[in-house]
mmCIF file with all atom_site columns, C-alpha atoms and ligand atoms in Angstrom:
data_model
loop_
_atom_site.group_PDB
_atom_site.id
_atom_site.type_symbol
_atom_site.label_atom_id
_atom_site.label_alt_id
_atom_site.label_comp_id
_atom_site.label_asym_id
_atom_site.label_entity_id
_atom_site.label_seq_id
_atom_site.pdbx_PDB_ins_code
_atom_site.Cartn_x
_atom_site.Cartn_y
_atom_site.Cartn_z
_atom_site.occupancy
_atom_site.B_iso_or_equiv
_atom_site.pdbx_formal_charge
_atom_site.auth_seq_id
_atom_site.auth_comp_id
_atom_site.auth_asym_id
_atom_site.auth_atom_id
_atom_site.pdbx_PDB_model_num
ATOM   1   C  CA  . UNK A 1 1   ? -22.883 -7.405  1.595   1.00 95.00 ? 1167 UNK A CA  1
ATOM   2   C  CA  . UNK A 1 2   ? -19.134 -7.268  2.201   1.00 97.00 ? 1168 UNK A CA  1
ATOM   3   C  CA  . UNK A 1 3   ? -16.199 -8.388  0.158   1.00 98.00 ? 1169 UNK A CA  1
ATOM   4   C  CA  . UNK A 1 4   ? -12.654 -9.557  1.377   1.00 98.00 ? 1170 UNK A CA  1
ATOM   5   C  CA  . UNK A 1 5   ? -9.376  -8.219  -0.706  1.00 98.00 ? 1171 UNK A CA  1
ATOM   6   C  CA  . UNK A 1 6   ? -6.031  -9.040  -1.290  1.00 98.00 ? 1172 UNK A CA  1
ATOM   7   C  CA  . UNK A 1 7   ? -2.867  -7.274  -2.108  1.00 98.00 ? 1173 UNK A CA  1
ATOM   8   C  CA  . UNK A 1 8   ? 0.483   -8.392  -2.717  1.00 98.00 ? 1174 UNK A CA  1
ATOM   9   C  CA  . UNK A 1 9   ? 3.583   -5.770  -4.111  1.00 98.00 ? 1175 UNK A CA  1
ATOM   10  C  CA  . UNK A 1 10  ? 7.334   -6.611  -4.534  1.00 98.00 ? 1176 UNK A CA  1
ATOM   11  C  CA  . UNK A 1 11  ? 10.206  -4.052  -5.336  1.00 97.00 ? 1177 UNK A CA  1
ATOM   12  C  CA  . UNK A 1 12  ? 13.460  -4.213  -5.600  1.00 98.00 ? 1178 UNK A CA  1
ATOM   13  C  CA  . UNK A 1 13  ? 15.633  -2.220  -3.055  1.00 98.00 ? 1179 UNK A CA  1
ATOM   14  C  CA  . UNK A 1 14  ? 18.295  -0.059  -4.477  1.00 98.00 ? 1180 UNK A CA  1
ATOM   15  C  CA  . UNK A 1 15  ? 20.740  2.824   -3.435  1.00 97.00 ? 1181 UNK A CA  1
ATOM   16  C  CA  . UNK A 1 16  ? 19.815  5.782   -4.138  1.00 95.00 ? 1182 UNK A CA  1
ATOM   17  C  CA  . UNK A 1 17  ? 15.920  5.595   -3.773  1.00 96.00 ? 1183 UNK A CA  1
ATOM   18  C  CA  . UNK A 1 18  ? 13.535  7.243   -0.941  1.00 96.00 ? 1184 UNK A CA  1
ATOM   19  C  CA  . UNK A 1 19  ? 12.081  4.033   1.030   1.00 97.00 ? 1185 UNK A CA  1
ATOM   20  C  CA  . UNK A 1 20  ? 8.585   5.226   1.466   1.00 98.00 ? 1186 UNK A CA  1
ATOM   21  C  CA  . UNK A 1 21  ? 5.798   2.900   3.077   1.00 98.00 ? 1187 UNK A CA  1
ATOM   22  C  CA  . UNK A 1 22  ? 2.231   4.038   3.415   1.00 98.00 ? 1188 UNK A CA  1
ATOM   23  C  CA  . UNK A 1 23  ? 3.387   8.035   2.353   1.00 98.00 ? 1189 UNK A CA  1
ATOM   24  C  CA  . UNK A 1 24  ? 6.357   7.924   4.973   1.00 98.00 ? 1190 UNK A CA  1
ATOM   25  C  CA  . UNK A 1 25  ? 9.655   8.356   4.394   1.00 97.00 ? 1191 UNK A CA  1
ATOM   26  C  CA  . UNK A 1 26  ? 11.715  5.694   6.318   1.00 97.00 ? 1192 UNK A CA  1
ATOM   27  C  CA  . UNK A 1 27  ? 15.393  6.607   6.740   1.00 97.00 ? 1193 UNK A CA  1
ATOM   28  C  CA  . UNK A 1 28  ? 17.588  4.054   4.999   1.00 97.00 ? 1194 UNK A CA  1
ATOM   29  C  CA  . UNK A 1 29  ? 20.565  3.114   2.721   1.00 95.00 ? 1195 UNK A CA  1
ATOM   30  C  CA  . UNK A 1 30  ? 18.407  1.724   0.057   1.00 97.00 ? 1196 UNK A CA  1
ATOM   31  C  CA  . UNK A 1 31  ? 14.759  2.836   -1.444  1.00 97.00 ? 1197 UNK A CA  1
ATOM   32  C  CA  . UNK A 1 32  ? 12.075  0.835   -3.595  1.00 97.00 ? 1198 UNK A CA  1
ATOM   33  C  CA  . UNK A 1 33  ? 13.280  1.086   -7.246  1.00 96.00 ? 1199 UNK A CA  1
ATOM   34  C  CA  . UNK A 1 34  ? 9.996   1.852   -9.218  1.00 92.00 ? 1200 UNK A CA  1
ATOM   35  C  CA  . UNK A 1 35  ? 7.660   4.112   -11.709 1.00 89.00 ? 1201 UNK A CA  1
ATOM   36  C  CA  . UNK A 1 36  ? 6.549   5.834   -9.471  1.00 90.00 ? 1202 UNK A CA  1
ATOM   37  C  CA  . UNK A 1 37  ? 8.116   6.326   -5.858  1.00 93.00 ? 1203 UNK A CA  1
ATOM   38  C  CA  . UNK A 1 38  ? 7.720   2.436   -5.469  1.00 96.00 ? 1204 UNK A CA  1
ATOM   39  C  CA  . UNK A 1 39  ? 6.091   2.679   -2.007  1.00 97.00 ? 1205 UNK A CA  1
ATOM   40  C  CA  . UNK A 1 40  ? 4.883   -0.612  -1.926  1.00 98.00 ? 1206 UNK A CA  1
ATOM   41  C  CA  . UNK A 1 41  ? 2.728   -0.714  0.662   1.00 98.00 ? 1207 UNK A CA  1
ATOM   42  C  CA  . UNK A 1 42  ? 0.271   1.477   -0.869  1.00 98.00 ? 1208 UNK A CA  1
ATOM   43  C  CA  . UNK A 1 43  ? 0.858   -0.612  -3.933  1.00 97.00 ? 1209 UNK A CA  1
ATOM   44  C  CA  . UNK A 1 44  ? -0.753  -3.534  -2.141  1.00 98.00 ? 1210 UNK A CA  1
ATOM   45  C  CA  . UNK A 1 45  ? -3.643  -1.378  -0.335  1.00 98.00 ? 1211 UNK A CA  1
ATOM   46  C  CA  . UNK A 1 46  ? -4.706  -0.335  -3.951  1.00 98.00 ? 1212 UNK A CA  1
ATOM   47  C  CA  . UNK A 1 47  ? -4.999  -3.634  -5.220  1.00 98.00 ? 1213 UNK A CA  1
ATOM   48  C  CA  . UNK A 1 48  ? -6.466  -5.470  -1.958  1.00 98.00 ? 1214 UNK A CA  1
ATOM   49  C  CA  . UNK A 1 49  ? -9.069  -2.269  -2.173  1.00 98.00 ? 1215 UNK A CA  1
ATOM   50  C  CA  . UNK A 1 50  ? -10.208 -2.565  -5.954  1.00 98.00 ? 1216 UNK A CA  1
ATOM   51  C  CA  . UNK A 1 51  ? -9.856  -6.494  -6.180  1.00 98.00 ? 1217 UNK A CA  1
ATOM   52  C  CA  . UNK A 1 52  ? -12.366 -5.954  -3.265  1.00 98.00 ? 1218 UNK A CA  1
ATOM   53  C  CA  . UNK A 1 53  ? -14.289 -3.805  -5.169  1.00 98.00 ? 1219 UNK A CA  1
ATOM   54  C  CA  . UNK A 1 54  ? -14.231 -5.643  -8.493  1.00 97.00 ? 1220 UNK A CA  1
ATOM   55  C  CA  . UNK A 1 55  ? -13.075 -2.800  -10.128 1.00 96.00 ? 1221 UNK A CA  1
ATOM   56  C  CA  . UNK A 1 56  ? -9.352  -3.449  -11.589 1.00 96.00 ? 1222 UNK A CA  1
ATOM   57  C  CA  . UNK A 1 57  ? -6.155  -3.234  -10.665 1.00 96.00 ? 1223 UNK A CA  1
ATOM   58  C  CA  . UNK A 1 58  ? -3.509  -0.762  -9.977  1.00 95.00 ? 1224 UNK A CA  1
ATOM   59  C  CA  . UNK A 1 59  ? -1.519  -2.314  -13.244 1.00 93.00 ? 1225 UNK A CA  1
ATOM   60  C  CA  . UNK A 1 60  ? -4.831  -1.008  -15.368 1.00 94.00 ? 1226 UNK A CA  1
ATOM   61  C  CA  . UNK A 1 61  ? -5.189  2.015   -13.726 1.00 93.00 ? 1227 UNK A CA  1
ATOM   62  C  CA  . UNK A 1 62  ? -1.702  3.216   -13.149 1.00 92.00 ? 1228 UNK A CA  1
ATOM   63  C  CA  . UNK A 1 63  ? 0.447   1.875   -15.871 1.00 88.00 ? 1229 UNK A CA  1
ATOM   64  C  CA  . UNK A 1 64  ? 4.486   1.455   -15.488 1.00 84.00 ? 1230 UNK A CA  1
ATOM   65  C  CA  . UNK A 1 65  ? 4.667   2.565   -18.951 1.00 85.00 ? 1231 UNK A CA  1
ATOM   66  C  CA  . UNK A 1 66  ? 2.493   5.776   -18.429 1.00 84.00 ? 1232 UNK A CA  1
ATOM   67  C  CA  . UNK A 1 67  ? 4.586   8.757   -18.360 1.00 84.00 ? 1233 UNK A CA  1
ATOM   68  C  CA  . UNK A 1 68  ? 1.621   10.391  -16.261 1.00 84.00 ? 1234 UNK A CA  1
ATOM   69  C  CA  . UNK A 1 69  ? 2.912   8.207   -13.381 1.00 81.00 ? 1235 UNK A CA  1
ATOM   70  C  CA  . UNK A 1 70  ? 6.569   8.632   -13.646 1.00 83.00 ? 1236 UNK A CA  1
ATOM   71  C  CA  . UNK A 1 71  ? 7.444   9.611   -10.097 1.00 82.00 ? 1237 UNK A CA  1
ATOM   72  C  CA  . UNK A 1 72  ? 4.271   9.164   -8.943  1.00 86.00 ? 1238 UNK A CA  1
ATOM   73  C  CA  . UNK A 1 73  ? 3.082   9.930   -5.557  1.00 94.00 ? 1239 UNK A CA  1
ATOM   74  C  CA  . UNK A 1 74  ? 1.540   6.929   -4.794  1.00 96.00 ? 1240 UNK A CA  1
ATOM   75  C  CA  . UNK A 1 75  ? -0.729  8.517   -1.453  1.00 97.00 ? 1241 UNK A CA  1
ATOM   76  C  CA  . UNK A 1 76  ? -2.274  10.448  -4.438  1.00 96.00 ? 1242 UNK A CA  1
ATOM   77  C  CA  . UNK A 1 77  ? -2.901  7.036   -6.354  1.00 96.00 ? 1243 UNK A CA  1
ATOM   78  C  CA  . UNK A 1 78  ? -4.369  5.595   -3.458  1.00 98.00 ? 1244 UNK A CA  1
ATOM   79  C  CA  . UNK A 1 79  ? -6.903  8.221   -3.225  1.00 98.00 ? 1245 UNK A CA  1
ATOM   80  C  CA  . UNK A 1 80  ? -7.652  8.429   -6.600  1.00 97.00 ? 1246 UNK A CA  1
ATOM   81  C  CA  . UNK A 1 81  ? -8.606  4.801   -6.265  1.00 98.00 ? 1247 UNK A CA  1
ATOM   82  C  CA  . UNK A 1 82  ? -10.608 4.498   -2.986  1.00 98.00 ? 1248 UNK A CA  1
ATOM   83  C  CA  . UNK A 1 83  ? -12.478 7.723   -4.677  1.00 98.00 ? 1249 UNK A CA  1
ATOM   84  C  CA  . UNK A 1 84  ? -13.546 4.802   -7.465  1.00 97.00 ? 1250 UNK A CA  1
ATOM   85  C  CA  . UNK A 1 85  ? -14.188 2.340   -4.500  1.00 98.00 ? 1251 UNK A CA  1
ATOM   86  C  CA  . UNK A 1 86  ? -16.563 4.852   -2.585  1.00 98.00 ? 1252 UNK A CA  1
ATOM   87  C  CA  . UNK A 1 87  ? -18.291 5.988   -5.315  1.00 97.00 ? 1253 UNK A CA  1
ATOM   88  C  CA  . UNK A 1 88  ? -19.439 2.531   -5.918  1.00 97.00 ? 1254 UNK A CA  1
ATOM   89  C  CA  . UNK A 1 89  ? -20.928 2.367   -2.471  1.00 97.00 ? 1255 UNK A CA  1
ATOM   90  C  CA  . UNK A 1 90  ? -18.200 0.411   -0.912  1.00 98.00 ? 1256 UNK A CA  1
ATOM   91  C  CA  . UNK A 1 91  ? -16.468 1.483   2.656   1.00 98.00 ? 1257 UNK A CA  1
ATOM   92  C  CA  . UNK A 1 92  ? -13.628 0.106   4.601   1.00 98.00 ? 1258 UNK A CA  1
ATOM   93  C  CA  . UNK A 1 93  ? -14.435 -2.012  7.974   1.00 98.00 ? 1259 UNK A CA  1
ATOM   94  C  CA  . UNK A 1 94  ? -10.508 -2.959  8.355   1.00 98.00 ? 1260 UNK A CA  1
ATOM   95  C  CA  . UNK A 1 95  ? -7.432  -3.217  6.500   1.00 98.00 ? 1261 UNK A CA  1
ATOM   96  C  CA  . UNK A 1 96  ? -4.366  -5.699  7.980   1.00 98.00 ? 1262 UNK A CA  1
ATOM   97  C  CA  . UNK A 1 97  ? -0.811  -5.311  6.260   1.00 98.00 ? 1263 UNK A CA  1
ATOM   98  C  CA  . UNK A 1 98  ? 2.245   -7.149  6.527   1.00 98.00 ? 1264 UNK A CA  1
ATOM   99  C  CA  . UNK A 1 99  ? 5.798   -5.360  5.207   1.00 98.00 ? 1265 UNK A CA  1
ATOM   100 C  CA  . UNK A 1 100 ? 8.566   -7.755  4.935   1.00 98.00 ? 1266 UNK A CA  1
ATOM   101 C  CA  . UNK A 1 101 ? 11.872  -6.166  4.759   1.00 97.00 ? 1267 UNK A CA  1
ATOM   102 C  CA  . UNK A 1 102 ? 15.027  -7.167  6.305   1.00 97.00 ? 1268 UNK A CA  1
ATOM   103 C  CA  . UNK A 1 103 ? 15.785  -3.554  7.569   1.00 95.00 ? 1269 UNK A CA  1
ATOM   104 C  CA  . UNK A 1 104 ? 15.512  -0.894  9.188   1.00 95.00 ? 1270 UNK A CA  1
ATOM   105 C  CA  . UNK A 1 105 ? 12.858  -2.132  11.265  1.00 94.00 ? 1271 UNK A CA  1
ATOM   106 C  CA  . UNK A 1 106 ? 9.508   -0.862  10.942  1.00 95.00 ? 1272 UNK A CA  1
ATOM   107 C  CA  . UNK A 1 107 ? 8.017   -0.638  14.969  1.00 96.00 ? 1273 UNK A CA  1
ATOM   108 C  CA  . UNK A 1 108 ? 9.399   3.083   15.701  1.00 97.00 ? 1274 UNK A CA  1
ATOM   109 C  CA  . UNK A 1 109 ? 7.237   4.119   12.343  1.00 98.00 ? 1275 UNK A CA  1
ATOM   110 C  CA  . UNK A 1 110 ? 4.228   2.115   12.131  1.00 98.00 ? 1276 UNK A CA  1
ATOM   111 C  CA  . UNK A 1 111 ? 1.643   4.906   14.042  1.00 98.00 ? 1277 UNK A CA  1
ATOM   112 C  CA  . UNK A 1 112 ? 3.048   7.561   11.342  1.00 98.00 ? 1278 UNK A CA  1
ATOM   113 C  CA  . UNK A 1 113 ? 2.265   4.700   8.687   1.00 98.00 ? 1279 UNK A CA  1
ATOM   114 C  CA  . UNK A 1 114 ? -0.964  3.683   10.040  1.00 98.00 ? 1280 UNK A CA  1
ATOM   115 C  CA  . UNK A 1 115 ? -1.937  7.948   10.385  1.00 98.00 ? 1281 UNK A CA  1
ATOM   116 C  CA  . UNK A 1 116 ? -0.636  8.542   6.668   1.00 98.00 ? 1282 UNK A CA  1
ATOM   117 C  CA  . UNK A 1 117 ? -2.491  5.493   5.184   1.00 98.00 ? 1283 UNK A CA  1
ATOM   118 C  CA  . UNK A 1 118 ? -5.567  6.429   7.273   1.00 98.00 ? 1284 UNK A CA  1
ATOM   119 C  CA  . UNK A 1 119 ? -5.950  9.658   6.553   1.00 98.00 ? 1285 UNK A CA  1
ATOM   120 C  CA  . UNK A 1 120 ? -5.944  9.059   2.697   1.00 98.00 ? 1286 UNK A CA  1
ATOM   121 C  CA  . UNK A 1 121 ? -8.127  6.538   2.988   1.00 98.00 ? 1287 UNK A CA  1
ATOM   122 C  CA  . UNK A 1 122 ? -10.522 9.177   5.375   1.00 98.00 ? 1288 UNK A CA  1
ATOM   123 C  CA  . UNK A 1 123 ? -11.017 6.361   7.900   1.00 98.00 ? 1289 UNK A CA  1
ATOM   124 C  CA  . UNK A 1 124 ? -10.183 6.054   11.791  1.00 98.00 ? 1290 UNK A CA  1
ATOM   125 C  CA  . UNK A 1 125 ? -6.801  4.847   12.099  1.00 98.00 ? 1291 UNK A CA  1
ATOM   126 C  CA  . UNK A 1 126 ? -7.816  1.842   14.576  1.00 98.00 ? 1292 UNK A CA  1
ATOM   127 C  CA  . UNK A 1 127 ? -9.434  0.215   11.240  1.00 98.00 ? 1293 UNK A CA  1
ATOM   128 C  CA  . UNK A 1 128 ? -6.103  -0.619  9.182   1.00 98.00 ? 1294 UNK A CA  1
ATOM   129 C  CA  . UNK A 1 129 ? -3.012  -2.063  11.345  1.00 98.00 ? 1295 UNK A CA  1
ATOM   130 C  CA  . UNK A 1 130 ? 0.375   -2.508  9.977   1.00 98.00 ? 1296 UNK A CA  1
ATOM   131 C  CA  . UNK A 1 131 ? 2.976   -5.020  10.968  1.00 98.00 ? 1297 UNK A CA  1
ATOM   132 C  CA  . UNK A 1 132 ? 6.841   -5.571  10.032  1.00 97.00 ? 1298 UNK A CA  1
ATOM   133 C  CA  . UNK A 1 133 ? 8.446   -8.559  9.809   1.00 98.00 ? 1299 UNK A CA  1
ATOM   134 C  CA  . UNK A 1 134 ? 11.981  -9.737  8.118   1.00 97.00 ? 1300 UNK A CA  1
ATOM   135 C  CA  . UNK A 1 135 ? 12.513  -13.132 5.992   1.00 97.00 ? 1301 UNK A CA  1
ATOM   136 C  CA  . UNK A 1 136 ? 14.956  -14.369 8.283   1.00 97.00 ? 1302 UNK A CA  1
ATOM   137 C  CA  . UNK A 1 137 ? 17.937  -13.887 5.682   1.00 97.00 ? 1303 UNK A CA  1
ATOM   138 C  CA  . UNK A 1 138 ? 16.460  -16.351 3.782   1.00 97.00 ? 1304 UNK A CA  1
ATOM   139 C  CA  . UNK A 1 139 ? 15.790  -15.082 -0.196  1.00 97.00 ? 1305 UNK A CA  1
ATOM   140 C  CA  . UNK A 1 140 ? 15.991  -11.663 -2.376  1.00 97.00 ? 1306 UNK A CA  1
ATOM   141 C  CA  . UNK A 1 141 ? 13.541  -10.095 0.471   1.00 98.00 ? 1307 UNK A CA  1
ATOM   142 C  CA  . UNK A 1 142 ? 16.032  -11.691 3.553   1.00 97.00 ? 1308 UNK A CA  1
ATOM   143 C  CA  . UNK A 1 143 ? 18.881  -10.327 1.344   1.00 97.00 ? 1309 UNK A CA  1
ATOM   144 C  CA  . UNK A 1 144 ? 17.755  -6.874  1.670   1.00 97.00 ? 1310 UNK A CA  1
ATOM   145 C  CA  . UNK A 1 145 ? 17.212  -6.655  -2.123  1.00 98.00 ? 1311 UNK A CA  1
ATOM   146 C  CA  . UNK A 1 146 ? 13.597  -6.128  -2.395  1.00 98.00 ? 1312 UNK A CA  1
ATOM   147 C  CA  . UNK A 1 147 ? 10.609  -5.295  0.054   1.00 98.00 ? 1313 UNK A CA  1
ATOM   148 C  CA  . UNK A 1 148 ? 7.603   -7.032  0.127   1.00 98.00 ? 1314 UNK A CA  1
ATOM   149 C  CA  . UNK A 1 149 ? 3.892   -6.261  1.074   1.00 98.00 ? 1315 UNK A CA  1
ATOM   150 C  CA  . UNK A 1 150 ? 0.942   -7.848  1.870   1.00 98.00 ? 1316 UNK A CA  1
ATOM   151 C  CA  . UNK A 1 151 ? -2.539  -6.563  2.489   1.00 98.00 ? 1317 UNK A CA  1
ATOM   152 C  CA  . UNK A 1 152 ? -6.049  -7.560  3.073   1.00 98.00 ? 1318 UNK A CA  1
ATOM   153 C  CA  . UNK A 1 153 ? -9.213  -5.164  3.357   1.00 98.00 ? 1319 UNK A CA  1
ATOM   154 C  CA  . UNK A 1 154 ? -12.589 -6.264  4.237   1.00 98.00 ? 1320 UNK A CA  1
ATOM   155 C  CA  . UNK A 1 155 ? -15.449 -3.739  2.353   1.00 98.00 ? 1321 UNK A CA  1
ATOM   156 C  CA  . UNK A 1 156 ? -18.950 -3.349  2.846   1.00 98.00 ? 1322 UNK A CA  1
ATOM   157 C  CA  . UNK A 1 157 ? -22.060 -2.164  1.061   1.00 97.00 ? 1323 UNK A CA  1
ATOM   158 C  CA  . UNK A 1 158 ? -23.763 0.633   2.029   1.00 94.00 ? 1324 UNK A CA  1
ATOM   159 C  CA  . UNK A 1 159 ? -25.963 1.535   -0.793  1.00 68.00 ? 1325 UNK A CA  1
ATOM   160 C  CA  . UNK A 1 160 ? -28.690 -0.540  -2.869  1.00 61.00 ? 1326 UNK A CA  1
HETATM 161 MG MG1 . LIG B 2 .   ? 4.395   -1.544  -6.967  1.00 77.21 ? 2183 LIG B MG1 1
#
């Protein structure tokens, strides 16, 4: 049996703020505003990986009003919920992401990316890719007021 997910995160850019994608910290004049560190790429992997699942989503699991998450690391989220996913007999074939920001660009830091997000997940790093692209001016994202990811995993089912 496998399963197809999807994951989609927004959040607004601000002064002030780390910009972290996939547990790397991007040099930049502006940072994901957020609960936790806002890094919205592993926002999206979370959701594509338990909507694959069937389990939830990272709004149930990790709620913005939860003090527990204020802050929150969100590599250590994104173990805590591919734990859940394994556990259930699930494991990752691939993962394909698409960050949309309007700067800096991504290229020079997608293999860190790709390692970081790999290695919390605990699979080879040639199964989940990573690409940037802008919105062409156009919108809050093309403004540079808010980055934008979008992910899809593909699970399968190794136990009975
Ligand atoms: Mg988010």
């Amino acid at each position: 049996m496998i399963r197809i997910g999807l994951g989609k995160d927004l959040h607004r850019l601000v002064e002030g703020r780390p910009f972290v994608v996939g547990g790397v910290n991007i040099p930049s004049e502006r940072g994901e505003l957020g609960h936790s560190d806002g890094d919205v790429l592993s926002h999206a992997v979370i959701d594509a990986l338990l909507g694959a699942a069937g389990i939830g989503d990272i709004g149930e699991f990790f709620p913005s009003n939860d003090l527990q998450w204020k802050d929150a690391n969100s590599i250590e989220l994104l173990k805590e919920s591919v734990e859940r996913v394994y556990q259930r007999g699930w494991r990752i074939i691939n993962i394909d992401c698409i960050l949309t920001c309007e700067s800096p660009k991504l290229l020079p830091y997608r293999q860190h990316i790709r390692e970081s997000l790999a290695t919390a997940l605990q699979i080879p790093v040639d199964r989940i890719f990573v690409k940037g692209k802008t919105n062409e001016k156009v919108d809050a994202v093309g403004a540079g007021l808010a980055v934008e990811a979008l992910v899809v995993c593909l699970l399968e089912h190794v136990q009975s």
